[in-house]
Amino acid sequence: MKKTKNKEEKTRKEKADDKMEMEVPKNLFHLIWMMIKAMVKNIPKRWKSLAIISGITFLLHTYLVIYPNGGYWPGTNAIFDNILVLPGNKVRAAVFWAILLYLLTSIFTRIKTLGFVEFMKSLYKGPVRAGNSVFKSGKENIRYFLFTTSVLLIIAYFLIRNYAIFYMLIIGAILAIASFKASLSYLFLKVAYNDFCRIFKRENNLKESYFDVFQVSIIASMLLSIILPFKPYSIWALVALAVYLIFYEKFKKSNKLAASIILFSLIGLNLRIIGTFIAYADDGGVEEAGGFWNWLTSPGSFTAVLLGIPAAIGAFIGSLLEFVSRPFEMMHEYVRGLGGLESIETFIDHGYSIQFDSFEARRSYERNLSDNIS
Protein backbone atom coordinates (compact mmCIF):
# COMPACT_ATOMS: atom_id res chain seq x y z
CA MET A 1 0.00 0.00 0.00
CA LYS A 2 2.84 2.33 0.90
CA LYS A 3 4.67 1.58 -2.34
CA THR A 4 1.52 2.35 -4.35
CA LYS A 5 1.10 5.66 -2.54
CA ASN A 6 4.72 6.63 -3.20
CA LYS A 7 4.31 5.73 -6.84
CA GLU A 8 1.19 7.91 -7.13
CA GLU A 9 2.98 10.84 -5.51
CA LYS A 10 5.88 10.42 -7.92
CA THR A 11 3.46 10.37 -10.87
CA ARG A 12 1.75 13.57 -9.67
CA LYS A 13 5.14 15.24 -9.29
CA GLU A 14 6.15 14.23 -12.81
CA LYS A 15 2.90 15.62 -14.23
CA ALA A 16 3.52 18.86 -12.39
CA ASP A 17 6.95 18.98 -13.98
CA ASP A 18 5.37 18.85 -17.46
CA LYS A 19 5.08 22.62 -17.41
CA MET A 20 8.57 23.22 -16.08
CA GLU A 21 10.93 25.30 -18.19
CA MET A 22 14.60 25.09 -18.94
CA GLU A 23 15.39 28.75 -18.38
CA VAL A 24 17.67 30.77 -20.58
CA PRO A 25 19.46 33.55 -18.65
CA LYS A 26 17.68 36.91 -18.91
CA ASN A 27 20.63 38.95 -17.66
CA LEU A 28 24.11 38.49 -16.20
CA PHE A 29 22.94 38.32 -12.58
CA HIS A 30 20.35 35.73 -13.55
CA LEU A 31 23.02 33.64 -15.27
CA ILE A 32 25.29 33.81 -12.22
CA TRP A 33 22.38 32.87 -9.97
CA MET A 34 21.55 29.92 -12.23
CA MET A 35 25.17 28.76 -12.02
CA ILE A 36 25.21 29.04 -8.21
CA LYS A 37 21.96 27.08 -7.91
CA ALA A 38 23.27 24.42 -10.27
CA MET A 39 26.50 24.10 -8.26
CA VAL A 40 24.64 23.66 -4.97
CA LYS A 41 22.25 21.16 -6.56
CA ASN A 42 25.05 19.10 -8.09
CA ILE A 43 27.17 18.67 -4.93
CA PRO A 44 25.14 15.64 -3.68
CA LYS A 45 25.15 14.14 -7.18
CA ARG A 46 28.87 14.58 -7.75
CA TRP A 47 30.29 14.29 -4.26
CA LYS A 48 32.29 11.11 -4.99
CA SER A 49 34.06 12.56 -8.03
CA LEU A 50 34.58 15.89 -6.29
CA ALA A 51 35.95 14.19 -3.16
CA ILE A 52 38.43 12.16 -5.22
CA ILE A 53 39.61 15.23 -7.17
CA SER A 54 39.95 17.30 -4.00
CA GLY A 55 41.76 14.49 -2.18
CA ILE A 56 44.27 13.99 -4.98
CA THR A 57 44.88 17.75 -5.14
CA PHE A 58 45.38 17.89 -1.37
CA LEU A 59 47.93 15.05 -1.42
CA LEU A 60 49.75 16.48 -4.45
CA HIS A 61 49.94 19.93 -2.87
CA THR A 62 51.21 18.49 0.42
CA TYR A 63 53.88 16.50 -1.42
CA LEU A 64 55.05 19.57 -3.36
CA VAL A 65 55.24 21.63 -0.16
CA ILE A 66 57.16 19.18 2.00
CA TYR A 67 59.47 17.65 -0.61
CA PRO A 68 60.43 19.81 -3.64
CA ASN A 69 59.65 23.14 -1.95
CA GLY A 70 61.23 22.07 1.33
CA GLY A 71 58.57 23.64 3.55
CA TYR A 72 55.90 26.29 3.58
CA TRP A 73 58.06 29.36 2.94
CA PRO A 74 58.42 30.89 -0.54
CA GLY A 75 61.72 31.45 -2.29
CA THR A 76 62.74 27.90 -3.20
CA ASN A 77 61.51 28.03 -6.79
CA ALA A 78 59.57 30.52 -8.91
CA ILE A 79 57.10 27.89 -10.10
CA PHE A 80 56.21 26.73 -6.59
CA ASP A 81 55.95 30.31 -5.37
CA ASN A 82 53.10 30.78 -7.86
CA ILE A 83 51.19 27.48 -7.59
CA LEU A 84 51.49 26.59 -3.90
CA VAL A 85 49.47 28.02 -1.01
CA LEU A 86 52.36 29.85 0.64
CA PRO A 87 52.48 33.09 2.65
CA GLY A 88 51.56 35.96 0.35
CA ASN A 89 50.04 33.68 -2.29
CA LYS A 90 47.20 31.82 -0.55
CA VAL A 91 44.21 33.24 -2.42
CA ARG A 92 45.94 33.32 -5.81
CA ALA A 93 47.15 29.73 -5.42
CA ALA A 94 43.61 28.56 -4.59
CA VAL A 95 42.37 30.38 -7.71
CA PHE A 96 45.13 28.69 -9.74
CA TRP A 97 44.04 25.20 -8.61
CA ALA A 98 40.39 26.05 -9.34
CA ILE A 99 41.20 27.17 -12.89
CA LEU A 100 43.57 24.23 -13.44
CA LEU A 101 40.98 21.61 -12.47
CA TYR A 102 38.28 23.38 -14.44
CA LEU A 103 40.47 23.27 -17.55
CA LEU A 104 41.59 19.67 -17.04
CA THR A 105 38.05 18.37 -16.61
CA SER A 106 36.90 20.50 -19.54
CA ILE A 107 39.62 19.12 -21.81
CA PHE A 108 38.80 15.56 -20.74
CA THR A 109 35.09 16.11 -21.45
CA ARG A 110 35.67 17.61 -24.88
CA ILE A 111 38.02 14.82 -25.91
CA LYS A 112 35.45 12.28 -24.69
CA THR A 113 32.65 14.05 -26.58
CA LEU A 114 34.42 14.99 -29.83
CA GLY A 115 37.17 12.39 -30.00
CA PHE A 116 40.88 13.19 -29.85
CA VAL A 117 41.25 13.92 -33.58
CA GLU A 118 38.33 16.35 -33.74
CA PHE A 119 39.48 18.00 -30.54
CA MET A 120 42.92 18.63 -32.02
CA LYS A 121 41.34 19.96 -35.22
CA SER A 122 39.34 22.47 -33.19
CA LEU A 123 42.57 23.66 -31.56
CA TYR A 124 43.85 24.50 -35.04
CA LYS A 125 40.69 25.87 -36.69
CA GLY A 126 39.70 28.06 -33.74
CA PRO A 127 42.93 30.11 -33.53
CA VAL A 128 42.97 30.57 -37.32
CA ARG A 129 39.43 31.97 -37.15
CA ALA A 130 40.34 34.15 -34.17
CA GLY A 131 43.41 35.55 -35.93
CA ASN A 132 41.28 36.52 -38.92
CA SER A 133 38.74 38.13 -36.59
CA VAL A 134 41.42 40.39 -35.13
CA PHE A 135 43.62 41.27 -38.09
CA LYS A 136 41.31 40.89 -41.11
CA SER A 137 37.99 42.30 -39.92
CA GLY A 138 38.64 46.01 -40.14
CA LYS A 139 39.70 48.89 -37.93
CA GLU A 140 36.92 48.45 -35.39
CA ASN A 141 38.20 45.05 -34.26
CA ILE A 142 41.78 46.31 -34.10
CA ARG A 143 40.59 49.19 -31.91
CA TYR A 144 38.70 46.76 -29.68
CA PHE A 145 41.77 44.49 -29.48
CA LEU A 146 44.08 47.34 -28.44
CA PHE A 147 41.66 48.68 -25.85
CA THR A 148 40.86 45.28 -24.29
CA THR A 149 44.50 44.22 -24.21
CA SER A 150 45.43 47.46 -22.42
CA VAL A 151 42.73 47.04 -19.78
CA LEU A 152 43.66 43.40 -19.17
CA LEU A 153 47.36 44.31 -18.89
CA ILE A 154 46.53 46.72 -16.08
CA ILE A 155 44.28 44.17 -14.35
CA ALA A 156 46.96 41.48 -14.64
CA TYR A 157 49.62 43.68 -13.04
CA PHE A 158 47.60 45.20 -10.21
CA LEU A 159 45.18 42.37 -9.34
CA ILE A 160 46.32 38.97 -10.62
CA ARG A 161 50.11 39.19 -10.22
CA ASN A 162 50.60 35.45 -10.57
CA TYR A 163 52.42 33.84 -13.49
CA ALA A 164 50.72 30.48 -13.04
CA ILE A 165 47.29 32.11 -13.39
CA PHE A 166 48.57 33.93 -16.49
CA TYR A 167 49.39 30.56 -18.08
CA MET A 168 46.00 29.12 -17.09
CA LEU A 169 44.14 32.07 -18.60
CA ILE A 170 46.09 31.66 -21.85
CA ILE A 171 45.12 27.99 -22.04
CA GLY A 172 41.54 28.81 -21.11
CA ALA A 173 41.31 31.44 -23.86
CA ILE A 174 42.65 28.98 -26.45
CA LEU A 175 40.07 26.38 -25.38
CA ALA A 176 37.32 29.01 -25.51
CA ILE A 177 38.35 29.95 -29.05
CA ALA A 178 38.28 26.28 -30.04
CA SER A 179 34.84 25.76 -28.46
CA PHE A 180 33.46 29.09 -29.74
CA LYS A 181 29.68 29.26 -29.17
CA ALA A 182 29.66 25.99 -27.23
CA SER A 183 31.58 27.65 -24.39
CA LEU A 184 30.44 29.20 -21.15
CA SER A 185 32.51 32.32 -21.83
CA TYR A 186 30.56 32.98 -25.06
CA LEU A 187 27.28 32.80 -23.17
CA PHE A 188 28.61 35.18 -20.51
CA LEU A 189 29.82 37.63 -23.15
CA LYS A 190 26.49 37.55 -24.99
CA VAL A 191 24.41 38.08 -21.86
CA ALA A 192 26.72 40.82 -20.54
CA TYR A 193 26.62 42.66 -23.88
CA ASN A 194 22.82 42.45 -23.92
CA ASP A 195 22.75 44.00 -20.45
CA PHE A 196 25.10 46.77 -21.58
CA CYS A 197 22.95 47.62 -24.60
CA ARG A 198 19.77 47.57 -22.53
CA ILE A 199 21.16 49.78 -19.77
CA PHE A 200 22.71 52.36 -22.10
CA LYS A 201 19.93 52.04 -24.72
CA ARG A 202 22.26 51.10 -27.53
CA GLU A 203 21.59 48.95 -30.55
CA ASN A 204 22.48 45.31 -29.96
CA ASN A 205 24.88 44.56 -32.79
CA LEU A 206 27.29 42.12 -31.14
CA LYS A 207 29.44 40.49 -33.81
CA GLU A 208 30.72 36.95 -33.43
CA SER A 209 34.21 38.25 -34.09
CA TYR A 210 34.09 40.25 -30.83
CA PHE A 211 34.31 37.00 -28.88
CA ASP A 212 37.47 35.98 -30.73
CA VAL A 213 38.98 39.45 -30.31
CA PHE A 214 38.33 39.32 -26.57
CA GLN A 215 39.98 35.90 -26.21
CA VAL A 216 42.99 36.95 -28.30
CA SER A 217 43.28 40.02 -26.07
CA ILE A 218 43.44 37.73 -23.04
CA ILE A 219 46.23 35.71 -24.66
CA ALA A 220 48.19 38.80 -25.72
CA SER A 221 47.85 40.58 -22.37
CA MET A 222 48.81 37.52 -20.33
CA LEU A 223 51.81 36.81 -22.57
CA LEU A 224 52.97 40.39 -22.24
CA SER A 225 52.47 40.24 -18.47
CA ILE A 226 54.80 37.24 -18.37
CA ILE A 227 57.66 38.50 -20.54
CA LEU A 228 57.68 42.29 -20.21
CA PRO A 229 60.69 43.65 -18.30
CA PHE A 230 60.79 46.82 -16.17
CA LYS A 231 57.18 46.56 -15.01
CA PRO A 232 55.08 48.66 -14.50
CA TYR A 233 56.86 51.20 -16.74
CA SER A 234 56.78 48.91 -19.78
CA ILE A 235 53.06 48.27 -19.20
CA TRP A 236 52.24 51.98 -19.05
CA ALA A 237 54.32 52.54 -22.18
CA LEU A 238 52.35 49.90 -24.10
CA VAL A 239 49.05 51.23 -22.80
CA ALA A 240 50.04 54.74 -23.92
CA LEU A 241 51.01 53.38 -27.34
CA ALA A 242 47.67 51.57 -27.64
CA VAL A 243 45.77 54.73 -26.74
CA TYR A 244 47.76 56.66 -29.34
CA LEU A 245 46.96 54.07 -32.04
CA ILE A 246 43.28 54.00 -31.07
CA PHE A 247 42.75 57.74 -31.23
CA TYR A 248 44.92 58.49 -34.25
CA GLU A 249 43.76 55.42 -36.19
CA LYS A 250 47.09 54.45 -37.65
CA PHE A 251 45.82 50.94 -38.21
CA LYS A 252 47.89 50.08 -41.26
CA LYS A 253 50.93 49.98 -39.05
CA SER A 254 49.11 48.71 -35.97
CA ASN A 255 48.17 45.47 -37.73
CA LYS A 256 51.84 44.66 -38.09
CA LEU A 257 52.57 46.03 -34.63
CA ALA A 258 49.98 43.79 -32.92
CA ALA A 259 51.23 40.74 -34.83
CA SER A 260 54.82 41.56 -33.85
CA ILE A 261 53.86 41.96 -30.18
CA ILE A 262 52.26 38.50 -30.10
CA LEU A 263 55.19 36.93 -32.00
CA PHE A 264 57.82 38.31 -29.63
CA SER A 265 55.60 37.43 -26.67
CA LEU A 266 55.48 33.78 -27.77
CA ILE A 267 59.27 33.70 -28.17
CA GLY A 268 59.72 35.33 -24.77
CA LEU A 269 57.25 32.89 -23.19
CA ASN A 270 59.29 29.90 -24.33
CA LEU A 271 62.50 31.48 -23.03
CA ARG A 272 60.79 32.26 -19.73
CA ILE A 273 59.62 28.65 -19.28
CA ILE A 274 63.08 27.28 -20.07
CA GLY A 275 64.74 29.74 -17.70
CA THR A 276 62.32 28.95 -14.90
CA PHE A 277 62.96 25.22 -15.08
CA ILE A 278 66.72 25.76 -15.21
CA ALA A 279 66.45 27.86 -12.05
CA TYR A 280 64.80 24.99 -10.13
CA ALA A 281 66.37 24.31 -6.74
CA ASP A 282 65.50 21.73 -4.05
CA ASP A 283 66.40 22.75 -0.51
CA GLY A 284 65.12 19.76 1.43
CA GLY A 285 62.12 19.98 3.70
CA VAL A 286 61.53 16.39 4.75
CA GLU A 287 65.22 15.64 4.29
CA GLU A 288 66.16 18.50 6.60
CA ALA A 289 63.91 16.98 9.27
CA GLY A 290 65.78 13.69 8.97
CA GLY A 291 63.20 11.75 6.94
CA PHE A 292 59.46 11.43 6.66
CA TRP A 293 58.77 9.92 10.09
CA ASN A 294 60.79 12.59 11.86
CA TRP A 295 59.02 15.22 9.76
CA LEU A 296 55.63 14.00 11.02
CA THR A 297 56.51 15.04 14.56
CA SER A 298 58.27 18.27 13.59
CA PRO A 299 56.64 21.60 14.61
CA GLY A 300 55.92 22.79 11.04
CA SER A 301 54.43 19.59 9.64
CA PHE A 302 50.85 20.40 10.67
CA THR A 303 51.04 23.86 9.09
CA ALA A 304 52.46 22.44 5.86
CA VAL A 305 49.58 19.95 5.62
CA LEU A 306 46.91 22.56 6.39
CA LEU A 307 48.08 24.62 3.40
CA GLY A 308 46.70 21.90 1.14
CA ILE A 309 43.12 22.67 2.20
CA PRO A 310 42.71 25.91 0.15
CA ALA A 311 44.15 24.11 -2.90
CA ALA A 312 41.70 21.23 -2.41
CA ILE A 313 38.80 23.67 -2.04
CA GLY A 314 39.88 25.45 -5.22
CA ALA A 315 40.02 22.11 -7.08
CA PHE A 316 36.57 21.23 -5.70
CA ILE A 317 35.04 24.50 -6.93
CA GLY A 318 36.78 24.36 -10.32
CA SER A 319 35.66 20.79 -11.01
CA LEU A 320 32.13 21.50 -9.80
CA LEU A 321 31.91 24.58 -12.01
CA GLU A 322 32.92 22.52 -15.04
CA PHE A 323 30.35 19.84 -14.22
CA VAL A 324 27.47 22.32 -13.99
CA SER A 325 28.59 24.44 -16.96
CA ARG A 326 28.05 21.64 -19.49
CA PRO A 327 24.26 22.04 -19.77
CA PHE A 328 24.75 25.80 -20.25
CA GLU A 329 27.34 25.16 -22.95
CA MET A 330 24.95 22.75 -24.68
CA MET A 331 22.14 25.34 -24.81
CA HIS A 332 23.50 26.56 -28.13
CA GLU A 333 23.36 23.10 -29.72
CA TYR A 334 19.88 22.39 -28.35
CA VAL A 335 18.31 25.71 -29.34
CA ARG A 336 19.86 25.54 -32.79
CA GLY A 337 17.76 22.44 -33.49
CA LEU A 338 14.44 24.13 -32.64
CA GLY A 339 12.23 25.12 -35.54
CA GLY A 340 12.29 28.81 -36.40
CA LEU A 341 15.15 29.62 -34.03
CA GLU A 342 18.64 29.79 -35.41
CA SER A 343 20.67 30.08 -32.23
CA ILE A 344 20.87 30.73 -28.51
CA GLU A 345 21.18 34.44 -29.30
CA THR A 346 17.52 34.53 -30.38
CA PHE A 347 16.49 33.10 -27.03
CA ILE A 348 18.60 35.51 -25.01
CA ASP A 349 17.65 38.57 -27.07
CA HIS A 350 13.93 37.93 -26.58
CA GLY A 351 14.05 36.51 -23.05
CA TYR A 352 12.58 33.16 -24.08
CA SER A 353 12.66 29.96 -22.06
CA ILE A 354 13.06 26.40 -23.32
CA GLN A 355 9.67 24.69 -22.91
CA PHE A 356 8.73 21.05 -23.43
CA ASP A 357 5.50 19.53 -24.68
CA SER A 358 5.63 16.72 -22.16
CA PHE A 359 7.51 15.38 -19.21
CA GLU A 360 9.00 12.69 -21.46
CA ALA A 361 10.44 15.33 -23.83
CA ARG A 362 12.00 17.23 -20.95
CA ARG A 363 13.42 14.04 -19.45
CA SER A 364 14.83 13.05 -22.85
CA TYR A 365 16.71 16.35 -23.07
CA GLU A 366 18.05 15.89 -19.55
CA ARG A 367 19.20 12.37 -20.42
CA ASN A 368 21.10 13.77 -23.40
CA LEU A 369 22.78 16.26 -21.09
CA SER A 370 23.51 13.50 -18.60
CA ASP A 371 25.14 11.35 -21.29
CA ASN A 372 27.56 14.18 -21.99
CA ILE A 373 28.19 14.85 -18.33
CA SER A 374 28.80 11.27 -17.21
PDB file of N, CA, C and O in Angstrom, residues 34-43 46 184 317-329 373:
ATOM      1  N   MET A  34      21.808  31.261 -11.703  1.00  0.00           N
ATOM      2  CA  MET A  34      21.553  29.917 -12.234  1.00  0.00           C
ATOM      3  C   MET A  34      22.753  29.006 -12.013  1.00  0.00           C
ATOM      4  O   MET A  34      22.601  27.828 -11.662  1.00  0.00           O
ATOM      5  N   MET A  35      23.955  29.544 -12.217  1.00  0.00           N
ATOM      6  CA  MET A  35      25.170  28.757 -12.019  1.00  0.00           C
ATOM      7  C   MET A  35      25.331  28.366 -10.551  1.00  0.00           C
ATOM      8  O   MET A  35      25.677  27.223 -10.230  1.00  0.00           O
ATOM      9  N   ILE A  36      25.072  29.318  -9.645  1.00  0.00           N
ATOM     10  CA  ILE A  36      25.206  29.037  -8.215  1.00  0.00           C
ATOM     11  C   ILE A  36      24.213  27.961  -7.788  1.00  0.00           C
ATOM     12  O   ILE A  36      24.565  27.012  -7.064  1.00  0.00           O
ATOM     13  N   LYS A  37      22.966  28.085  -8.246  1.00  0.00           N
ATOM     14  CA  LYS A  37      21.960  27.080  -7.905  1.00  0.00           C
ATOM     15  C   LYS A  37      22.356  25.708  -8.443  1.00  0.00           C
ATOM     16  O   LYS A  37      22.181  24.697  -7.761  1.00  0.00           O
ATOM     17  N   ALA A  38      22.860  25.685  -9.673  1.00  0.00           N
ATOM     18  CA  ALA A  38      23.273  24.419 -10.272  1.00  0.00           C
ATOM     19  C   ALA A  38      24.433  23.788  -9.500  1.00  0.00           C
ATOM     20  O   ALA A  38      24.492  22.570  -9.326  1.00  0.00           O
ATOM     21  N   MET A  39      25.365  24.616  -9.028  1.00  0.00           N
ATOM     22  CA  MET A  39      26.505  24.100  -8.259  1.00  0.00           C
ATOM     23  C   MET A  39      26.044  23.479  -6.945  1.00  0.00           C
ATOM     24  O   MET A  39      26.469  22.379  -6.583  1.00  0.00           O
ATOM     25  N   VAL A  40      25.149  24.195  -6.235  1.00  0.00           N
ATOM     26  CA  VAL A  40      24.637  23.661  -4.967  1.00  0.00           C
ATOM     27  C   VAL A  40      23.871  22.366  -5.201  1.00  0.00           C
ATOM     28  O   VAL A  40      24.011  21.386  -4.456  1.00  0.00           O
ATOM     29  N   LYS A  41      23.072  22.339  -6.254  1.00  0.00           N
ATOM     30  CA  LYS A  41      22.251  21.158  -6.557  1.00  0.00           C
ATOM     31  C   LYS A  41      23.098  19.957  -6.942  1.00  0.00           C
ATOM     32  O   LYS A  41      22.722  18.801  -6.678  1.00  0.00           O
ATOM     33  N   ASN A  42      24.241  20.201  -7.571  1.00  0.00           N
ATOM     34  CA  ASN A  42      25.054  19.098  -8.085  1.00  0.00           C
ATOM     35  C   ASN A  42      26.041  18.535  -7.068  1.00  0.00           C
ATOM     36  O   ASN A  42      26.650  17.500  -7.334  1.00  0.00           O
ATOM     37  N   ILE A  43      26.236  19.197  -5.932  1.00  0.00           N
ATOM     38  CA  ILE A  43      27.169  18.673  -4.934  1.00  0.00           C
ATOM     39  C   ILE A  43      26.778  17.271  -4.464  1.00  0.00           C
ATOM     40  O   ILE A  43      27.620  16.368  -4.444  1.00  0.00           O
ATOM     41  N   ARG A  46      27.496  14.735  -7.298  1.00  0.00           N
ATOM     42  CA  ARG A  46      28.874  14.582  -7.752  1.00  0.00           C
ATOM     43  C   ARG A  46      29.875  14.466  -6.605  1.00  0.00           C
ATOM     44  O   ARG A  46      31.072  14.609  -6.836  1.00  0.00           O
ATOM     45  N   LEU A 184      31.107  28.389 -22.167  1.00  0.00           N
ATOM     46  CA  LEU A 184      30.442  29.198 -21.149  1.00  0.00           C
ATOM     47  C   LEU A 184      30.821  30.670 -21.288  1.00  0.00           C
ATOM     48  O   LEU A 184      30.002  31.562 -21.052  1.00  0.00           O
ATOM     49  N   ILE A 317      35.877  23.492  -6.273  1.00  0.00           N
ATOM     50  CA  ILE A 317      35.039  24.497  -6.929  1.00  0.00           C
ATOM     51  C   ILE A 317      35.242  24.480  -8.445  1.00  0.00           C
ATOM     52  O   ILE A 317      34.279  24.556  -9.215  1.00  0.00           O
ATOM     53  N   GLY A 318      36.504  24.369  -8.882  1.00  0.00           N
ATOM     54  CA  GLY A 318      36.783  24.357 -10.319  1.00  0.00           C
ATOM     55  C   GLY A 318      36.150  23.173 -11.020  1.00  0.00           C
ATOM     56  O   GLY A 318      35.541  23.318 -12.087  1.00  0.00           O
ATOM     57  N   SER A 319      36.261  21.986 -10.424  1.00  0.00           N
ATOM     58  CA  SER A 319      35.660  20.786 -11.015  1.00  0.00           C
ATOM     59  C   SER A 319      34.142  20.880 -11.005  1.00  0.00           C
ATOM     60  O   SER A 319      33.479  20.523 -11.990  1.00  0.00           O
ATOM     61  N   LEU A 320      33.578  21.360  -9.891  1.00  0.00           N
ATOM     62  CA  LEU A 320      32.127  21.502  -9.795  1.00  0.00           C
ATOM     63  C   LEU A 320      31.602  22.485 -10.838  1.00  0.00           C
ATOM     64  O   LEU A 320      30.567  22.244 -11.478  1.00  0.00           O
ATOM     65  N   LEU A 321      32.319  23.587 -11.023  1.00  0.00           N
ATOM     66  CA  LEU A 321      31.906  24.579 -12.014  1.00  0.00           C
ATOM     67  C   LEU A 321      31.894  23.987 -13.414  1.00  0.00           C
ATOM     68  O   LEU A 321      30.992  24.255 -14.212  1.00  0.00           O
ATOM     69  N   GLU A 322      32.877  23.157 -13.722  1.00  0.00           N
ATOM     70  CA  GLU A 322      32.919  22.525 -15.041  1.00  0.00           C
ATOM     71  C   GLU A 322      31.760  21.545 -15.205  1.00  0.00           C
ATOM     72  O   GLU A 322      31.135  21.485 -16.275  1.00  0.00           O
ATOM     73  N   PHE A 323      31.456  20.787 -14.161  1.00  0.00           N
ATOM     74  CA  PHE A 323      30.345  19.843 -14.219  1.00  0.00           C
ATOM     75  C   PHE A 323      29.026  20.560 -14.544  1.00  0.00           C
ATOM     76  O   PHE A 323      28.267  20.132 -15.400  1.00  0.00           O
ATOM     77  N   VAL A 324      28.762  21.656 -13.833  1.00  0.00           N
ATOM     78  CA  VAL A 324      27.465  22.322 -13.992  1.00  0.00           C
ATOM     79  C   VAL A 324      27.429  23.214 -15.224  1.00  0.00           C
ATOM     80  O   VAL A 324      26.352  23.612 -15.662  1.00  0.00           O
ATOM     81  N   SER A 325      28.584  23.548 -15.800  1.00  0.00           N
ATOM     82  CA  SER A 325      28.593  24.437 -16.960  1.00  0.00           C
ATOM     83  C   SER A 325      28.225  23.705 -18.246  1.00  0.00           C
ATOM     84  O   SER A 325      27.842  24.339 -19.229  1.00  0.00           O
ATOM     85  N   ARG A 326      28.298  22.383 -18.248  1.00  0.00           N
ATOM     86  CA  ARG A 326      28.046  21.640 -19.491  1.00  0.00           C
ATOM     87  C   ARG A 326      26.650  21.833 -20.042  1.00  0.00           C
ATOM     88  O   ARG A 326      26.485  22.042 -21.252  1.00  0.00           O
ATOM     89  N   PRO A 327      25.585  21.762 -19.215  1.00  0.00           N
ATOM     90  CA  PRO A 327      24.256  22.043 -19.774  1.00  0.00           C
ATOM     91  C   PRO A 327      24.142  23.449 -20.349  1.00  0.00           C
ATOM     92  O   PRO A 327      23.485  23.654 -21.368  1.00  0.00           O
ATOM     93  N   PHE A 328      24.784  24.432 -19.735  1.00  0.00           N
ATOM     94  CA  PHE A 328      24.748  25.801 -20.250  1.00  0.00           C
ATOM     95  C   PHE A 328      25.475  25.876 -21.589  1.00  0.00           C
ATOM     96  O   PHE A 328      25.035  26.568 -22.500  1.00  0.00           O
ATOM     97  N   GLU A 329      26.582  25.162 -21.699  1.00  0.00           N
ATOM     98  CA  GLU A 329      27.341  25.157 -22.950  1.00  0.00           C
ATOM     99  C   GLU A 329      26.566  24.470 -24.064  1.00  0.00           C
ATOM    100  O   GLU A 329      26.713  24.806 -25.238  1.00  0.00           O
ATOM    101  N   ILE A 373      27.566  14.524 -19.598  1.00  0.00           N
ATOM    102  CA  ILE A 373      28.192  14.851 -18.331  1.00  0.00           C
ATOM    103  C   ILE A 373      28.883  13.647 -17.741  1.00  0.00           C
ATOM    104  O   ILE A 373      29.954  13.735 -17.168  1.00  0.00           O
TER     105      ILE A 373
END
